[in-house]
mmCIF file of C-alpha atoms in Angstrom:
data_model
loop_
_atom_site.group_PDB
_atom_site.id
_atom_site.type_symbol
_atom_site.label_atom_id
_atom_site.label_comp_id
_atom_site.label_asym_id
_atom_site.label_seq_id
_atom_site.Cartn_x
_atom_site.Cartn_y
_atom_site.Cartn_z
ATOM 1 C CA MET F 1 113.979 123.111 128.410
ATOM 2 C CA VAL F 2 111.836 122.018 131.406
ATOM 3 C CA LEU F 3 113.666 120.282 134.341
ATOM 4 C CA THR F 4 112.552 116.841 135.471
ATOM 5 C CA ILE F 5 112.728 115.706 138.978
ATOM 6 C CA TYR F 6 112.247 111.997 139.861
ATOM 7 C CA ALA F 7 110.412 110.677 142.909
ATOM 8 C CA PRO F 8 108.847 114.214 144.279
ATOM 9 C CA LEU F 9 106.759 112.393 146.970
ATOM 10 C CA PHE F 10 109.621 111.184 149.170
ATOM 11 C CA ALA F 11 111.274 113.424 151.834
ATOM 12 C CA SER F 12 114.779 113.550 150.402
ATOM 13 C CA SER F 13 113.514 114.649 147.087
ATOM 14 C CA LYS F 14 111.475 117.394 148.622
ATOM 15 C CA ARG F 15 114.698 119.185 149.415
ATOM 16 C CA ALA F 16 115.165 119.598 145.676
ATOM 17 C CA VAL F 17 111.395 120.252 144.876
ATOM 18 C CA VAL F 18 111.256 123.043 147.674
ATOM 19 C CA THR F 19 114.213 124.794 146.209
ATOM 20 C CA LEU F 20 112.661 124.495 142.638
ATOM 21 C CA VAL F 21 109.542 126.211 143.934
ATOM 22 C CA GLU F 22 111.431 128.857 145.938
ATOM 23 C CA LYS F 23 113.326 129.868 142.839
ATOM 24 C CA GLY F 24 110.194 129.902 140.785
ATOM 25 C CA VAL F 25 111.557 127.357 138.238
ATOM 26 C CA GLU F 26 109.315 125.348 136.005
ATOM 27 C CA PHE F 27 109.727 121.622 136.337
ATOM 28 C CA GLU F 28 107.763 118.266 135.642
ATOM 29 C CA SER F 29 108.015 115.310 137.967
ATOM 30 C CA VAL F 30 108.243 111.610 137.443
ATOM 31 C CA ASN F 31 107.033 109.196 140.332
ATOM 32 C CA VAL F 32 109.268 106.278 141.201
ATOM 33 C CA ASP F 33 107.666 103.464 143.176
ATOM 34 C CA LEU F 34 110.244 102.444 145.694
ATOM 35 C CA LEU F 35 108.237 99.605 147.212
ATOM 36 C CA LYS F 36 107.932 97.939 143.631
ATOM 37 C CA GLY F 37 111.692 98.284 143.076
ATOM 38 C CA GLU F 38 111.398 100.794 140.060
ATOM 39 C CA GLN F 39 114.582 102.478 141.398
ATOM 40 C CA ARG F 40 116.497 99.321 140.517
ATOM 41 C CA GLN F 41 115.150 98.965 136.916
ATOM 42 C CA PRO F 42 117.582 99.433 134.134
ATOM 43 C CA GLU F 43 116.199 102.681 132.860
ATOM 44 C CA TYR F 44 116.465 104.264 136.263
ATOM 45 C CA ILE F 45 120.058 102.905 137.081
ATOM 46 C CA ALA F 46 120.913 104.535 133.686
ATOM 47 C CA ILE F 47 120.291 107.934 135.335
ATOM 48 C CA GLN F 48 121.297 107.010 138.871
ATOM 49 C CA PRO F 49 123.770 104.304 139.102
ATOM 50 C CA PHE F 50 123.160 103.783 142.789
ATOM 51 C CA GLY F 51 119.456 103.265 142.465
ATOM 52 C CA LYS F 52 118.616 106.072 144.955
ATOM 53 C CA ILE F 53 116.461 109.159 144.691
ATOM 54 C CA PRO F 54 116.170 111.911 143.849
ATOM 55 C CA VAL F 55 117.554 112.658 140.181
ATOM 56 C CA LEU F 56 117.237 115.944 138.421
ATOM 57 C CA VAL F 57 117.398 115.919 134.579
ATOM 58 C CA ASP F 58 118.170 119.207 132.901
ATOM 59 C CA GLY F 59 118.386 118.541 129.183
ATOM 60 C CA ASP F 60 121.471 116.249 128.686
ATOM 61 C CA TYR F 61 122.620 117.052 132.176
ATOM 62 C CA LYS F 62 121.917 114.710 135.157
ATOM 63 C CA ILE F 63 122.578 115.293 138.820
ATOM 64 C CA PHE F 64 121.730 113.218 141.890
ATOM 65 C CA GLU F 65 122.023 113.593 145.680
ATOM 66 C CA SER F 66 119.484 115.888 147.147
ATOM 67 C CA ARG F 67 121.645 118.608 148.548
ATOM 68 C CA ALA F 68 123.756 118.719 145.348
ATOM 69 C CA ILE F 69 120.655 119.240 143.253
ATOM 70 C CA MET F 70 119.662 122.164 145.753
ATOM 71 C CA ARG F 71 123.038 123.830 145.137
ATOM 72 C CA TYR F 72 122.839 123.368 141.422
ATOM 73 C CA ILE F 73 119.291 124.908 141.204
ATOM 74 C CA ALA F 74 120.336 127.857 143.507
ATOM 75 C CA GLU F 75 123.370 128.520 141.597
ATOM 76 C CA LYS F 76 121.907 128.229 137.968
ATOM 77 C CA TYR F 77 118.837 130.386 138.991
ATOM 78 C CA ARG F 78 120.577 132.594 141.256
ATOM 79 C CA SER F 79 119.203 135.899 139.407
ATOM 80 C CA GLN F 80 115.531 134.790 140.218
ATOM 81 C CA GLY F 81 113.839 134.267 143.494
ATOM 82 C CA PRO F 82 115.336 134.546 146.958
ATOM 83 C CA ASP F 83 119.166 134.295 147.055
ATOM 84 C CA LEU F 84 119.538 131.055 148.998
ATOM 85 C CA LEU F 85 123.335 130.973 148.802
ATOM 86 C CA GLY F 86 124.089 134.207 150.473
ATOM 87 C CA LYS F 87 125.463 137.416 149.163
ATOM 88 C CA THR F 88 129.048 137.374 150.243
ATOM 89 C CA ILE F 89 131.752 134.741 150.291
ATOM 90 C CA GLU F 90 131.439 134.580 154.045
ATOM 91 C CA GLU F 91 127.637 133.964 153.854
ATOM 92 C CA ARG F 92 128.209 131.318 151.440
ATOM 93 C CA GLY F 93 130.662 129.720 153.727
ATOM 94 C CA GLN F 94 128.054 129.650 156.624
ATOM 95 C CA VAL F 95 125.452 128.233 154.155
ATOM 96 C CA GLU F 96 127.810 125.427 153.185
ATOM 97 C CA GLN F 97 128.887 124.846 156.680
ATOM 98 C CA TRP F 98 125.164 124.375 158.061
ATOM 99 C CA LEU F 99 124.226 122.196 154.905
ATOM 100 C CA ASP F 100 127.065 120.057 155.993
ATOM 101 C CA VAL F 101 125.832 120.081 159.665
ATOM 102 C CA GLU F 102 122.377 119.191 158.493
ATOM 103 C CA ALA F 103 123.800 116.263 156.334
ATOM 104 C CA THR F 104 126.223 114.878 158.948
ATOM 105 C CA SER F 105 124.869 115.759 162.413
ATOM 106 C CA TYR F 106 120.949 116.444 162.171
ATOM 107 C CA HIS F 107 119.885 113.988 159.415
ATOM 108 C CA PRO F 108 121.478 110.766 160.593
ATOM 109 C CA PRO F 109 119.640 110.321 164.068
ATOM 110 C CA LEU F 110 116.519 111.720 162.580
ATOM 111 C CA LEU F 111 116.537 109.162 159.658
ATOM 112 C CA ALA F 112 117.025 106.471 162.270
ATOM 113 C CA LEU F 113 113.865 107.682 163.942
ATOM 114 C CA THR F 114 111.935 107.944 160.764
ATOM 115 C CA LEU F 115 112.728 104.475 159.837
ATOM 116 C CA ASN F 116 112.239 102.810 163.215
ATOM 117 C CA ILE F 117 108.940 104.750 164.192
ATOM 118 C CA VAL F 118 107.408 105.624 160.751
ATOM 119 C CA PHE F 119 108.421 102.810 158.353
ATOM 120 C CA ALA F 120 109.236 99.825 160.441
ATOM 121 C CA PRO F 121 105.667 99.248 161.464
ATOM 122 C CA LEU F 122 104.489 99.702 157.792
ATOM 123 C CA MET F 123 106.942 97.226 156.562
ATOM 124 C CA GLY F 124 106.297 94.649 159.417
ATOM 125 C CA PHE F 125 109.612 95.048 161.052
ATOM 126 C CA PRO F 126 110.154 95.576 164.775
ATOM 127 C CA ALA F 127 111.365 98.910 165.955
ATOM 128 C CA ASP F 128 114.651 98.923 167.647
ATOM 129 C CA GLU F 129 113.934 100.750 170.824
ATOM 130 C CA LYS F 130 117.726 101.086 171.657
ATOM 131 C CA VAL F 131 118.321 102.837 168.443
ATOM 132 C CA ILE F 132 115.105 105.231 168.912
ATOM 133 C CA LYS F 133 116.424 106.114 172.376
ATOM 134 C CA GLU F 134 120.001 106.778 171.314
ATOM 135 C CA SER F 135 118.957 108.663 168.225
ATOM 136 C CA GLU F 136 116.683 111.054 170.178
ATOM 137 C CA GLU F 137 119.505 111.692 172.538
ATOM 138 C CA LYS F 138 121.876 112.508 169.521
ATOM 139 C CA LEU F 139 119.296 114.657 167.893
ATOM 140 C CA GLY F 140 118.739 116.506 171.106
ATOM 141 C CA GLU F 141 122.365 117.192 171.398
ATOM 142 C CA VAL F 142 122.273 118.655 167.878
ATOM 143 C CA LEU F 143 119.181 120.739 168.574
ATOM 144 C CA ASP F 144 120.889 122.274 171.640
ATOM 145 C CA VAL F 145 123.644 123.613 169.448
ATOM 146 C CA TYR F 146 120.908 124.788 166.943
ATOM 147 C CA GLU F 147 119.138 126.694 169.896
ATOM 148 C CA ALA F 148 122.402 128.486 170.745
ATOM 149 C CA GLN F 149 122.887 129.427 167.014
ATOM 150 C CA LEU F 150 119.438 130.579 166.361
ATOM 151 C CA SER F 151 119.501 132.807 169.483
ATOM 152 C CA LYS F 152 122.031 134.909 167.784
ATOM 153 C CA ASN F 153 120.554 134.657 164.181
ATOM 154 C CA GLU F 154 117.197 134.516 162.541
ATOM 155 C CA TYR F 155 118.211 131.640 160.395
ATOM 156 C CA LEU F 156 121.081 129.074 160.532
ATOM 157 C CA ALA F 157 123.569 130.831 158.318
ATOM 158 C CA GLY F 158 122.514 134.285 159.438
ATOM 159 C CA ASP F 159 119.589 136.570 159.125
ATOM 160 C CA PHE F 160 118.584 135.419 155.788
ATOM 161 C CA VAL F 161 116.877 132.176 154.688
ATOM 162 C CA SER F 162 119.227 129.745 152.735
ATOM 163 C CA LEU F 163 119.669 126.328 151.518
ATOM 164 C CA ALA F 164 120.746 125.355 154.892
ATOM 165 C CA ASP F 165 117.332 126.013 156.232
ATOM 166 C CA LEU F 166 115.275 124.383 153.394
ATOM 167 C CA ALA F 167 117.345 121.219 153.772
ATOM 168 C CA HIS F 168 115.858 120.565 157.046
ATOM 169 C CA LEU F 169 112.105 120.803 156.030
ATOM 170 C CA PRO F 170 111.117 117.443 154.776
ATOM 171 C CA PHE F 171 112.395 115.154 157.624
ATOM 172 C CA THR F 172 111.599 117.713 160.316
ATOM 173 C CA GLU F 173 107.988 117.572 159.231
ATOM 174 C CA TYR F 174 108.331 113.882 160.000
ATOM 175 C CA LEU F 175 109.680 114.667 163.487
ATOM 176 C CA VAL F 176 106.806 117.003 164.445
ATOM 177 C CA GLY F 177 104.212 114.878 162.684
ATOM 178 C CA ALA F 178 104.375 110.965 162.138
ATOM 179 C CA ILE F 179 107.270 110.382 164.571
ATOM 180 C CA GLY F 180 105.281 112.143 167.247
ATOM 181 C CA LYS F 181 108.191 114.121 168.822
ATOM 182 C CA ALA F 182 107.318 117.766 168.202
ATOM 183 C CA TYR F 183 108.451 118.728 171.581
ATOM 184 C CA MET F 184 111.953 118.220 170.420
ATOM 185 C CA ILE F 185 111.258 121.481 168.374
ATOM 186 C CA LYS F 186 108.772 123.181 170.458
ATOM 187 C CA ASP F 187 110.660 122.842 173.817
ATOM 188 C CA ARG F 188 113.426 124.972 172.354
ATOM 189 C CA LYS F 189 112.252 128.624 172.207
ATOM 190 C CA HIS F 190 114.533 129.775 169.163
ATOM 191 C CA VAL F 191 114.392 126.470 167.431
ATOM 192 C CA SER F 192 110.734 126.620 167.497
ATOM 193 C CA ALA F 193 110.654 130.102 166.087
ATOM 194 C CA TRP F 194 112.713 129.058 163.198
ATOM 195 C CA TRP F 195 110.702 126.063 162.498
ATOM 196 C CA ASP F 196 107.437 128.164 162.392
ATOM 197 C CA LYS F 197 109.155 130.556 159.923
ATOM 198 C CA ILE F 198 110.483 128.005 157.487
ATOM 199 C CA SER F 199 107.709 125.605 157.716
ATOM 200 C CA ASN F 200 105.063 128.446 156.763
ATOM 201 C CA ARG F 201 106.985 129.635 153.816
ATOM 202 C CA ALA F 202 104.665 129.668 150.806
ATOM 203 C CA ALA F 203 106.853 127.431 148.760
ATOM 204 C CA TRP F 204 107.075 124.702 151.511
ATOM 205 C CA LYS F 205 103.053 124.804 151.956
ATOM 206 C CA GLU F 206 102.808 124.304 148.229
ATOM 207 C CA VAL F 207 105.163 121.278 148.214
ATOM 208 C CA SER F 208 103.586 119.804 151.295
ATOM 209 C CA GLU F 209 100.139 119.813 149.824
ATOM 210 C CA LYS F 210 100.922 119.011 146.213
ATOM 211 C CA TYR F 211 103.323 116.214 147.142
ATOM 212 C CA ALA F 212 101.820 114.713 150.062
ATOM 213 C CA LEU F 213 103.892 112.392 152.231
ATOM 214 C CA PRO F 214 103.335 108.607 151.324
ATOM 215 C CA VAL F 215 102.652 107.948 154.974
#
């Protein structure tokens, strides 16, 4: 049974897509046009009641929320590809910890920057300069913690690449690209080295090329 991932072009979905590629899992994709409101159509609501992306369908099993999908893929296909969950309970704890950090501390200010700098102009809305300033400050504080962590370990959860690292890829690509704030990464020696390593992984290069950002 081939897995199906919905809306692979969008950043949040790419967390799931890069995990599939890293693990060498065969899958097919279904595009969802958010601007046309396809995520609010009854057939989509039937598999994602909140009308959000992404969704993974595995036979009769359905799962949504990008980080939950990442965990599901990494656990189900643990015996193939790199072990993205850690080899011990202690390593798994660190992976889960930094996944939560990405979701609760790193992602919110970066999402605010993405919405105000990248998407607001495209949709004809004025950018909120106050939110941009505050979000950059918050993200900078988080990245300072990352710099300290990455001075001790090659990757966030230890000296092995994990889901915690992969979860950062899609929106950090916005940060160093369309948002125009690559200095936030490059000005931090250890964060910059970490970003260079994870963004140059073959799986991410494949995802970036095959599922180009819509903006």
